[in-house]
Short mmCIF file of C-alpha atoms in Angstrom, two decimals:
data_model
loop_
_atom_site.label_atom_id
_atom_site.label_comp_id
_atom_site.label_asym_id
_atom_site.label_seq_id
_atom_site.Cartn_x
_atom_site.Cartn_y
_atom_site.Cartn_z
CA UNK A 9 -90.78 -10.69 97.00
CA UNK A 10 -88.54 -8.09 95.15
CA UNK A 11 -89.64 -4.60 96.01
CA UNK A 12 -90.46 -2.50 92.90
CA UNK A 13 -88.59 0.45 92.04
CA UNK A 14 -90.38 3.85 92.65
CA UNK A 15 -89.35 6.19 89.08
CA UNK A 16 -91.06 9.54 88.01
CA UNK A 17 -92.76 9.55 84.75
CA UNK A 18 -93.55 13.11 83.55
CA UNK A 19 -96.93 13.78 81.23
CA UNK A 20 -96.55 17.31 80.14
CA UNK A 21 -100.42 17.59 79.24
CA UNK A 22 -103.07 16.73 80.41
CA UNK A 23 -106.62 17.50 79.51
CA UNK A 24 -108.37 17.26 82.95
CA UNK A 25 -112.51 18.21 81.95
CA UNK A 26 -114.44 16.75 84.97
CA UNK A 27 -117.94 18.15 84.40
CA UNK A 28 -121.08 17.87 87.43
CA UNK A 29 -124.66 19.32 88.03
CA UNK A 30 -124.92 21.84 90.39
CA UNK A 31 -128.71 23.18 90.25
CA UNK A 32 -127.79 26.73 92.05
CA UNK A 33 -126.21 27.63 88.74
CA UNK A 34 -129.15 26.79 86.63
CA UNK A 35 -130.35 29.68 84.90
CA UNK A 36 -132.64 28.35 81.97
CA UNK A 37 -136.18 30.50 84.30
CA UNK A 38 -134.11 33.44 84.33
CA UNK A 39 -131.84 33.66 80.85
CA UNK A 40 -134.31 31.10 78.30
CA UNK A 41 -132.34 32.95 75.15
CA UNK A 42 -129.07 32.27 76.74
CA UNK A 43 -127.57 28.74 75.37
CA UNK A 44 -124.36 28.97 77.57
CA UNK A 45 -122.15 31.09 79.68
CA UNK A 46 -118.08 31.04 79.85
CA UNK A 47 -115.73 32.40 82.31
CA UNK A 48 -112.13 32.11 82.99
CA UNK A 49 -109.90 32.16 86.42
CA UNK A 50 -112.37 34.44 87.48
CA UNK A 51 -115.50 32.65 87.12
CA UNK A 52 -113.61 29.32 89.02
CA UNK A 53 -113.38 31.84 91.76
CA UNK A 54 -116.96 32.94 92.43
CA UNK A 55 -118.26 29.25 91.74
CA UNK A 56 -118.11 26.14 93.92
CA UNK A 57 -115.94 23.37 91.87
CA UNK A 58 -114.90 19.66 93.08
CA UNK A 59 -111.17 19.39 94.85
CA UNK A 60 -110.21 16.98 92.35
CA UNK A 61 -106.52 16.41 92.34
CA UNK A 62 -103.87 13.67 90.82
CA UNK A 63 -102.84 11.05 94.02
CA UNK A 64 -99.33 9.62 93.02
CA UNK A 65 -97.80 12.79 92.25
CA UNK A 66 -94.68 14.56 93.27
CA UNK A 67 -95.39 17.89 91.60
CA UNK A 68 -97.62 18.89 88.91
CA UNK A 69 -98.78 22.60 87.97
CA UNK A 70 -101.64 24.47 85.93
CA UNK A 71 -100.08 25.10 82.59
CA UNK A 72 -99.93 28.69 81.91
CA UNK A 73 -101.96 31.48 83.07
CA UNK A 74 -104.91 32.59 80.77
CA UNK A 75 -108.48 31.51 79.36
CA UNK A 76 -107.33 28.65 77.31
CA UNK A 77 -105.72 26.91 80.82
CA UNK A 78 -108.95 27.17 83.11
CA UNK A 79 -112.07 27.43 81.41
CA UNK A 80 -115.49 26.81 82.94
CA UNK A 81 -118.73 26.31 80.80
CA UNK A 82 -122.13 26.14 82.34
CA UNK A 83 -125.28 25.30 79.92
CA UNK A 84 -129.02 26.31 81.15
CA UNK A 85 -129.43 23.02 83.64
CA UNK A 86 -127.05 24.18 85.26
CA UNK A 87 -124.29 21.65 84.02
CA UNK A 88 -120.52 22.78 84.82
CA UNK A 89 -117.60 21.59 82.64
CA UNK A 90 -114.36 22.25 84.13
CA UNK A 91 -111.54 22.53 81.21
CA UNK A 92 -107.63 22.11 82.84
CA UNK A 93 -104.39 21.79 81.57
CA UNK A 94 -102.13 20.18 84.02
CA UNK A 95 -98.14 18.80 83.83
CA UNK A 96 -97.78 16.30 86.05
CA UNK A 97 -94.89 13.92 87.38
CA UNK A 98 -95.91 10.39 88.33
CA UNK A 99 -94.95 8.14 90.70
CA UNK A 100 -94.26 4.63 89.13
CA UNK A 101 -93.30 1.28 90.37
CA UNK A 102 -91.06 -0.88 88.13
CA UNK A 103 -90.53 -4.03 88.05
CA UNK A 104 -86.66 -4.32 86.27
CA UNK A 105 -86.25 -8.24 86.11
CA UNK A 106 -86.11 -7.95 82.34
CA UNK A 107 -84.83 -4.66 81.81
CA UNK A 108 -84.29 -3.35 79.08
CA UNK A 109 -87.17 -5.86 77.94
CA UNK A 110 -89.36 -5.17 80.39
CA UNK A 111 -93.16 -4.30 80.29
CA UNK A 112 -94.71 -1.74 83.16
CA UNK A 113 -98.44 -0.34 84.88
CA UNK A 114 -97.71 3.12 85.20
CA UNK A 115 -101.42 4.49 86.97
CA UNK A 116 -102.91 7.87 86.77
CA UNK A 117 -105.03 8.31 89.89
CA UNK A 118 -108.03 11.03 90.36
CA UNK A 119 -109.53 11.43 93.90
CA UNK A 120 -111.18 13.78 95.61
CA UNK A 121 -109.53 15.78 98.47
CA UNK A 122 -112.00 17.01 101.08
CA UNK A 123 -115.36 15.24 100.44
CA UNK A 124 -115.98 11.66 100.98
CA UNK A 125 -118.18 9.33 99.31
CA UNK A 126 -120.87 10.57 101.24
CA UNK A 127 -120.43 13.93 99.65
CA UNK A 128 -119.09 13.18 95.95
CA UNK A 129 -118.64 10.24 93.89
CA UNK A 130 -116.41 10.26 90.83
CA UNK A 131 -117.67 8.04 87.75
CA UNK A 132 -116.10 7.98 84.35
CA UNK A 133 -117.29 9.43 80.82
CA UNK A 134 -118.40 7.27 78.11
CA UNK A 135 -115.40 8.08 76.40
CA UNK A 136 -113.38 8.36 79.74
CA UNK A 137 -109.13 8.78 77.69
CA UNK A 138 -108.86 10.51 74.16
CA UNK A 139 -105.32 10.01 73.26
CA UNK A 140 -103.72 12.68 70.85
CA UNK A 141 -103.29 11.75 67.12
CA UNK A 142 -99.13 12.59 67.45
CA UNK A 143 -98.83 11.42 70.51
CA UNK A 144 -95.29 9.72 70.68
CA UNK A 145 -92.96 8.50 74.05
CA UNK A 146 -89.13 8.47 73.03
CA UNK A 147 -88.28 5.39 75.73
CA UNK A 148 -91.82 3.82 75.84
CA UNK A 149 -94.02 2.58 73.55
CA UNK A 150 -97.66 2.32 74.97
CA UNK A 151 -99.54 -1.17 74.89
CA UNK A 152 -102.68 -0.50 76.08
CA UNK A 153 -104.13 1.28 78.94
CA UNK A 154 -108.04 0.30 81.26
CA UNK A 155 -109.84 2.59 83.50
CA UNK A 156 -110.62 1.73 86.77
CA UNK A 157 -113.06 2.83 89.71
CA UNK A 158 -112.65 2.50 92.93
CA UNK A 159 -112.56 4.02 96.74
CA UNK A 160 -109.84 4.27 98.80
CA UNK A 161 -109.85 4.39 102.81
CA UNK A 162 -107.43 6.78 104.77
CA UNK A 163 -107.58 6.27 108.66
CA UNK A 164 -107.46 9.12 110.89
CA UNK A 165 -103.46 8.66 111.56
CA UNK A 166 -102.79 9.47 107.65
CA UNK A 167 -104.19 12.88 108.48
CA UNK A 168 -100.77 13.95 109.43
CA UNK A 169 -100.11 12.66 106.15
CA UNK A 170 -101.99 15.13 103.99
CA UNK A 171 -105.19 13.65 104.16
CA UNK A 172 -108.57 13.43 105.47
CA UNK A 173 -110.02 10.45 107.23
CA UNK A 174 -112.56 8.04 105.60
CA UNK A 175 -113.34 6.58 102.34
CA UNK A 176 -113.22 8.32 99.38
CA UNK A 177 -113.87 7.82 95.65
CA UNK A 178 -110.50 7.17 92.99
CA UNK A 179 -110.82 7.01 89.46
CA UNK A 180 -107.98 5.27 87.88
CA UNK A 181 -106.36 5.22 84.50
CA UNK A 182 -103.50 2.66 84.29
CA UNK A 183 -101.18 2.90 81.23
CA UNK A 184 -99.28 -0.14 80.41
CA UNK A 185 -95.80 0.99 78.43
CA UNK A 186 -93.50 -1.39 76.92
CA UNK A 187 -89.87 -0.43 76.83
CA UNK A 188 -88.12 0.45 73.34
CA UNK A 189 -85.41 -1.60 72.94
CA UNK A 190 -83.84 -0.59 69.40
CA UNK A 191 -81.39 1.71 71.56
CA UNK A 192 -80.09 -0.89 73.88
CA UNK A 193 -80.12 -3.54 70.63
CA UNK A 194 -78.40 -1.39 68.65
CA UNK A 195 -75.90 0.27 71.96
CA UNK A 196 -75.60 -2.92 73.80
CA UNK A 197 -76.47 -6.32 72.90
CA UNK A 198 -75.08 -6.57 69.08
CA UNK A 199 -71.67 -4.64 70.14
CA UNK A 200 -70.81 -6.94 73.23
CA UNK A 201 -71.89 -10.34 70.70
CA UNK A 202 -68.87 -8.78 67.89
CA UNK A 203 -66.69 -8.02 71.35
CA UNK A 204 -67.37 -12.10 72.37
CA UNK A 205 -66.75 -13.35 68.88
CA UNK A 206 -64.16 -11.00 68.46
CA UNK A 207 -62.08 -12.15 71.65
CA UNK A 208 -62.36 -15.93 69.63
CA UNK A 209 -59.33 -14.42 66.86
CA UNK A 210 -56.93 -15.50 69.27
CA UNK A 211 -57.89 -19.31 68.69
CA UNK A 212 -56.14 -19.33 64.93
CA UNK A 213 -52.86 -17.16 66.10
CA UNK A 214 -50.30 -19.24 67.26
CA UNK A 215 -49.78 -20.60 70.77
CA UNK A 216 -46.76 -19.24 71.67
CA UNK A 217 -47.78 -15.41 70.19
CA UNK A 218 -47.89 -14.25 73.88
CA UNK A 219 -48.11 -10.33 72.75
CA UNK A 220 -51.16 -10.42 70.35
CA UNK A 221 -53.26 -12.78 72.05
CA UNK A 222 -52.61 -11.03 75.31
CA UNK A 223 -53.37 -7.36 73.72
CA UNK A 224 -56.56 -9.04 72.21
CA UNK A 225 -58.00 -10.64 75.46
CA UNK A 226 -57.30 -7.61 77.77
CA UNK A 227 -58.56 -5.24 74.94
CA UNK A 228 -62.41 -6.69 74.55
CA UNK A 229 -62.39 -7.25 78.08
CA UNK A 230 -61.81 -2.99 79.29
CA UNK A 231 -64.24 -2.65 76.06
CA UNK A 232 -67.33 -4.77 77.14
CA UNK A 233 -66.50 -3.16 80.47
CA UNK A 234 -66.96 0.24 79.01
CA UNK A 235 -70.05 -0.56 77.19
CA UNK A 236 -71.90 -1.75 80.04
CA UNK A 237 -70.85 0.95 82.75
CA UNK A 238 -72.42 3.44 80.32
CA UNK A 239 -75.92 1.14 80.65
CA UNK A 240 -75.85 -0.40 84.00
CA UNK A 241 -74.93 3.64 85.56
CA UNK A 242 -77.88 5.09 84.04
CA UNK A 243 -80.15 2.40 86.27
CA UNK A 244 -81.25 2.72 89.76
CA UNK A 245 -79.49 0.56 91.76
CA UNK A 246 -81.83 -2.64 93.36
CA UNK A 247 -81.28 -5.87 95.17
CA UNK A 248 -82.32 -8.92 92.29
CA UNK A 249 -80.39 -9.31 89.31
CA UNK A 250 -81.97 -7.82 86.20
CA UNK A 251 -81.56 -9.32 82.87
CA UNK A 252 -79.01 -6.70 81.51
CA UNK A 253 -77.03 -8.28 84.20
CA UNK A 254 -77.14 -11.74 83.11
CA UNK A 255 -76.00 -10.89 80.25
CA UNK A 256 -72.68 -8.99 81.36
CA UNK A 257 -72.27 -11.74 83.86
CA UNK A 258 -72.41 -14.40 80.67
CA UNK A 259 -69.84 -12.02 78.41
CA UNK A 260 -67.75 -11.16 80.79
CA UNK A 261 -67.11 -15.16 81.75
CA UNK A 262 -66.73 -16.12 77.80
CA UNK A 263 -64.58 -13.26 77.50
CA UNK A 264 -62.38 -14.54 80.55
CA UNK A 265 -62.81 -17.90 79.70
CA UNK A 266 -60.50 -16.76 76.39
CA UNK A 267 -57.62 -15.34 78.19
CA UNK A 268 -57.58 -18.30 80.40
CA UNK A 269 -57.59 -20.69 78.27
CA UNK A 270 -54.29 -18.81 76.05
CA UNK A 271 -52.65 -18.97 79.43
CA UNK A 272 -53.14 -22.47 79.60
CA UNK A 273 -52.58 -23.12 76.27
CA UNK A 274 -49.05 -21.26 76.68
CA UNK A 275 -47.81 -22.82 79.82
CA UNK A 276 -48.75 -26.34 77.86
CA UNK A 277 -46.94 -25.15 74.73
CA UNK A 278 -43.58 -24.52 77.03
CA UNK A 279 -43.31 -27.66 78.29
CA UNK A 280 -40.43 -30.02 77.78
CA UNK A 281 -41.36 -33.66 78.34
CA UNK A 282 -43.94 -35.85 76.07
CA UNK A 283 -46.72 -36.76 77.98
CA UNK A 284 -47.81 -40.42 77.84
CA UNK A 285 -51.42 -41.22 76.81
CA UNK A 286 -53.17 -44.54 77.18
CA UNK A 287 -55.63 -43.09 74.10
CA UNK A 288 -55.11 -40.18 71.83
CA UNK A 289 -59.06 -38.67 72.98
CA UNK A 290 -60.11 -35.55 74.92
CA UNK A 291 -60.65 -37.54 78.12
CA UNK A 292 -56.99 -38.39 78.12
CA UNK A 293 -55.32 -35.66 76.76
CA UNK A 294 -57.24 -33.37 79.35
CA UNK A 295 -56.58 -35.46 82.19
CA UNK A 296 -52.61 -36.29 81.20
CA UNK A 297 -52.34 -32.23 80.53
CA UNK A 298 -53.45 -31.10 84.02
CA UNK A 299 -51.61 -34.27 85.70
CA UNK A 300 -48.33 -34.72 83.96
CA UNK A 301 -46.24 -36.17 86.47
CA UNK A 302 -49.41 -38.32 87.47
CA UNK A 303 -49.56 -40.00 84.02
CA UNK A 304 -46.02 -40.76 83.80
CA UNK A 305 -45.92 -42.33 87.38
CA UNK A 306 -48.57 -43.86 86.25
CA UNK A 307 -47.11 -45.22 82.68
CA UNK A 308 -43.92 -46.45 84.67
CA UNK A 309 -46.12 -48.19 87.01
CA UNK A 310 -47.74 -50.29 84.27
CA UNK A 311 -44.71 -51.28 82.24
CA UNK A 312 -42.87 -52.08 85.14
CA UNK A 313 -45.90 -54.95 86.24
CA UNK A 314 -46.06 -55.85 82.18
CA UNK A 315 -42.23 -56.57 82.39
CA UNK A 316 -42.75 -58.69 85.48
CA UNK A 317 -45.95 -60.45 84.20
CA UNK A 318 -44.07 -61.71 80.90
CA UNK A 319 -43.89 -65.65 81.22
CA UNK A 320 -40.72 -67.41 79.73
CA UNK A 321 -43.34 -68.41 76.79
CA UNK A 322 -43.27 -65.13 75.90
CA UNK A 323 -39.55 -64.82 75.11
CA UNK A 324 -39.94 -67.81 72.58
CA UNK A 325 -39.63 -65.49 69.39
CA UNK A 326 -37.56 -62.88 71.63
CA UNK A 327 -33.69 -62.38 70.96
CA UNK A 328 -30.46 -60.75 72.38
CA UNK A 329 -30.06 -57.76 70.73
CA UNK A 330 -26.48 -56.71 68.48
CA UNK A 331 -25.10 -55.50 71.52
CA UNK A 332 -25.15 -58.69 73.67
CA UNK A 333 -23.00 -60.19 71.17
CA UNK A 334 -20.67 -57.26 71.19
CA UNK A 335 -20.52 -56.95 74.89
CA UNK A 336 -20.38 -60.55 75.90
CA UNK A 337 -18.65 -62.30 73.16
CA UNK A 338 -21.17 -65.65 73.85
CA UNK A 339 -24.76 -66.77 73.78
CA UNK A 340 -26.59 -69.21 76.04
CA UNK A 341 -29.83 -70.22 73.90
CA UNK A 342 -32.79 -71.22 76.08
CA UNK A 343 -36.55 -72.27 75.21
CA UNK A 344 -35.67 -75.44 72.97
CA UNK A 345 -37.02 -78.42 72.89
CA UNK A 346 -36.23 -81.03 75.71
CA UNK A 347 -35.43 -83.92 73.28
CA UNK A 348 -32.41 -81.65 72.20
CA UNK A 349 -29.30 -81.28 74.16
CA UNK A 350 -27.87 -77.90 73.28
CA UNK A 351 -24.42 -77.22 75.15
CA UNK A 352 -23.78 -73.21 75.64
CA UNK A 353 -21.56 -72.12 72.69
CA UNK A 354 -18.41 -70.45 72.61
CA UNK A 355 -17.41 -67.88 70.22
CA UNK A 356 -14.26 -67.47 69.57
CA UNK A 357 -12.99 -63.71 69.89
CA UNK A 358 -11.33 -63.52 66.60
CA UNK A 359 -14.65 -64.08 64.57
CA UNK A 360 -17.44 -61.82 63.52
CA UNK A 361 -20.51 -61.08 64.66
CA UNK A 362 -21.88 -62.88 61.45
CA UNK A 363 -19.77 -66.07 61.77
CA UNK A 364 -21.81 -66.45 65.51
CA UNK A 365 -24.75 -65.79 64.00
CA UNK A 366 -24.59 -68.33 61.23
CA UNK A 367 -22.83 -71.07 63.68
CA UNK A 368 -25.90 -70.84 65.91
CA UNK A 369 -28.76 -71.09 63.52
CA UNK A 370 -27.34 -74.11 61.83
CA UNK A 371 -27.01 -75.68 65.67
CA UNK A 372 -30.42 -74.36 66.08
CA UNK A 373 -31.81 -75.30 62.78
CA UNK A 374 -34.41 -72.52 63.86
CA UNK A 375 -34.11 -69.04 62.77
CA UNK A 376 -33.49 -65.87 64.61
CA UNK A 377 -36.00 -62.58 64.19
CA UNK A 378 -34.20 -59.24 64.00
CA UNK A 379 -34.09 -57.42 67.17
CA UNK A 380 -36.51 -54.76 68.45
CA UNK A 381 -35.79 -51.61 71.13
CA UNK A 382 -37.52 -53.17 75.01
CA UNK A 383 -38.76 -50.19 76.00
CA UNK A 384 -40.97 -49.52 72.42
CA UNK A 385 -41.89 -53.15 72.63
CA UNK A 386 -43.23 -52.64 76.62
CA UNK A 387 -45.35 -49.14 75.47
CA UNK A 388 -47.09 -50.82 72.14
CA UNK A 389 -48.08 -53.81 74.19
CA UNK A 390 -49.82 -51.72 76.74
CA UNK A 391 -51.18 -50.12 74.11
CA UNK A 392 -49.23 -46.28 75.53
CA UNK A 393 -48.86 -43.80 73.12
CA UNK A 394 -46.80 -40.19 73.40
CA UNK A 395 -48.15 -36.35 72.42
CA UNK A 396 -45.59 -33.75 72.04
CA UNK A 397 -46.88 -30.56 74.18
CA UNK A 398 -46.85 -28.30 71.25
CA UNK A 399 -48.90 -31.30 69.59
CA UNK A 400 -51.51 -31.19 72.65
CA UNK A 401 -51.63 -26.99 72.73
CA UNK A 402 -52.26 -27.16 68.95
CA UNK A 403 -55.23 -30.10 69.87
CA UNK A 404 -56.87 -27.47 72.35
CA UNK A 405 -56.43 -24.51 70.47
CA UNK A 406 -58.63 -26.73 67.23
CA UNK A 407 -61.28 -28.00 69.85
CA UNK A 408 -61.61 -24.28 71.57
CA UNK A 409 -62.39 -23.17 68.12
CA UNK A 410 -66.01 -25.18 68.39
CA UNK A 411 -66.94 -25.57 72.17
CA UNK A 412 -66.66 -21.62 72.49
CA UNK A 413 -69.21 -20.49 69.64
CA UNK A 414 -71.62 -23.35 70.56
CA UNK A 415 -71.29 -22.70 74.45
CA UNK A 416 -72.17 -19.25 73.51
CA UNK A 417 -74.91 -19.97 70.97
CA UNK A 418 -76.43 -22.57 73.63
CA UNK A 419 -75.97 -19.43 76.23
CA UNK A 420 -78.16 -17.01 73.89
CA UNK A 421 -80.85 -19.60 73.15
CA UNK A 422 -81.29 -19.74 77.21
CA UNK A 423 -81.18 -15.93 77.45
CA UNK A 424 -83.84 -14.84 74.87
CA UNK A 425 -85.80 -17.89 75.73
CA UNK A 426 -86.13 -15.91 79.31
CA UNK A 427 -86.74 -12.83 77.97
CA UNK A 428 -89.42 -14.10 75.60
CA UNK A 429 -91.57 -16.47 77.59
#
């Protein structure tokens, strides 16, 4: 379980008017003409009042010194209201999963400090909080706020504490405060979304603009690094990951994520040799990228068992190309029928190329197709094809141009879908 975080709220009023009946003070036999009598610091002095003091404080003080700060009013029963103004600091324990969309309980606690409930029980007014009309928190915006009674036990060992032993009575007013998040909005969240989509530009320069791109990337990175020291310092520091923190964590990937892929892109772009693709997709363009020397092992591998697989009924419509004839000045014709006796012909080394070529079909009576490059025929059969590298760092560049704003639309429909729910 995380451990809340303990943070001082300060409420620089408070209107503290406990009132009580204390029948020594009743006067109504001796005064009947006298509706009500008033005193100031003095009167609190010569009269017996309730030690009624604020539990979860650090600090708090009477606000200044004169009648309108302690005023005490006692009616003809002998009922004593007890007017105080008090600034207090709270203690409060936060809960900052969410932060800076996080909801918190901040309680104001009233007990009594030297009589237990066997002496003094605290109950609430009908009307026990009266908020002011222009009331108004610059970082919080209050949500609503329940009053609670209870009694609360000290043991003798929390004497040492500042306490007496046994069980005493706590009123309770517990104020629940919603965070106002226009600053960090407006600060935080819509400057590092122009820094992400900002860091994209470098998808339409061109791959081999090394200075730009590399300006751009390193640039939004320092700046979303800025931006969130000047949040993340102002917080206290705690051991679970808060939400302002999954969101750095998300930018700061997407930004990096940019730079890494213009690196790759680069080094790609640089590259001499074609790389051989069994299908022009994103499977094999990805996996003939990062493996170059892999796919062309493994493209020699598979033309070199096609060319041993061909049967001789495959060279049927095959023919020597124009440099056999050249070269070897005579043909040996194979494949033909075995009714037909063909000797080997001779060609004499005075005649064209033509001359051979015409001697042999009409020997043939079959005709010859032109020639085509091995090597050509070899890749088409196996269905190989080639990408230049610039070809496969312009293919990247196009496709990083889409997966980048929908990973980081997909990564802001996850985020706010936390927040919210």
């Amino acid at each position: 379980m995380c451990t809340p975080v303990l943070t001082f709220i300060q409420l620089n009023q408070i209107w503290s008017k406990p009132w009580y009946l204390d029948k020594r003070l009743k006067f109504s036999h001796i005064v009947p003409n006298l509706s009500q009598i008033h005193g100031g610091q003095f009167a609190h002095d010569l009269i017996w009042t309730p030690n009624v003091y604020v539990s979860n404080e650090p600090s708090s003080a009477i606000m200044g010194n004169g009648v309108k700060d302690i005023l005490i009013s006692i009616n003809p029963a002998g009922m004593v209201i007890l007017n105080t103004r008090l600034q207090a600091t709270l203690n409060c324990g936060l809960r900052l999963e969410k932060f800076p969309f996080d909801v918190q309980e901040c309680p104001l606690i009233f007990e009594s400090w030297t009589h237990n409930v066997l002496d003094m029980v605290l109950y609430w007014d009908d009307e026990p909080i009266v908020l002011a009309d222009e009331l108004h928190l610059t970082e919080y915006k209050l949500v609503d706020k329940w009053v609670n009674m209870t009694e609360t036990f000290y043991t003798t060992s929390q004497q040492h504490y500042g306490h007496f032993a046994g069980n005493f009575s706590s009123l309770t007013i517990t104020f629940k405060l919603a965070r106002e998040m226009g600053f960090f909005m407006m600060d935080y969240y819509i400057p590092s979304i122009l820094i992400v989509v900002i860091s994209w530009v470098s998808f339409w320069l061109h791959m081999d603009a090394s200075p730009p791109r590399i300006v751009l990337g390193t640039n939004t990175i320092l700046t979303f690094m800025t931006l969130a020291s000047k949040v993340e310092n102002s917080l206290p520091k705690v051991s679970y990951i808060k939400a302002s923190e999954i969101w750095f964590l998300g930018c700061t990937i997407f930004l990096f994520a940019a730079m890494v892929e213009f690196a790759f892109v680069n080094t790609i772009y640089r590259r001499k040799k074609n790389v051989p693709l069994k299908k022009v997709n994103s499977k094999y363009i990805l996996k003939s990228t990062l493996t170059p020397k892999l796919a062309r092992k493994q493209f020699q591998k598979n033309t070199t068992g096609l060319e041993r697989s061909r049967s001789w009924s495959s060279l049927e419509n095959t023919t020597i190309s124009d440099q056999d004839y050249s070269s070897q000045n005579y043909l040996t014709v194979h494949s033909f029928p075995s009714n037909l006796n063909i000797p080997s012909v001779k060609i004499e080394e005075d005649k064209d190329q033509e001359c051979s070529r015409k001697s042999i079909a009409t020997i043939s009576s079959t005709p010859l197709p032109k020639p085509f490059p091995r090597r050509a025929t070899l890749a088409h059969l196996h269905n190989f094809t080639t990408m230049t590298p610039q070809e496969i760092a312009q293919w990247i560049d196009r496709r990083s141009r889409i997966v980048f704003p929908v990973a980081f639309i997909i990564f802001n429909i996850l985020y706010w879908s936390f927040i919210w729910i």
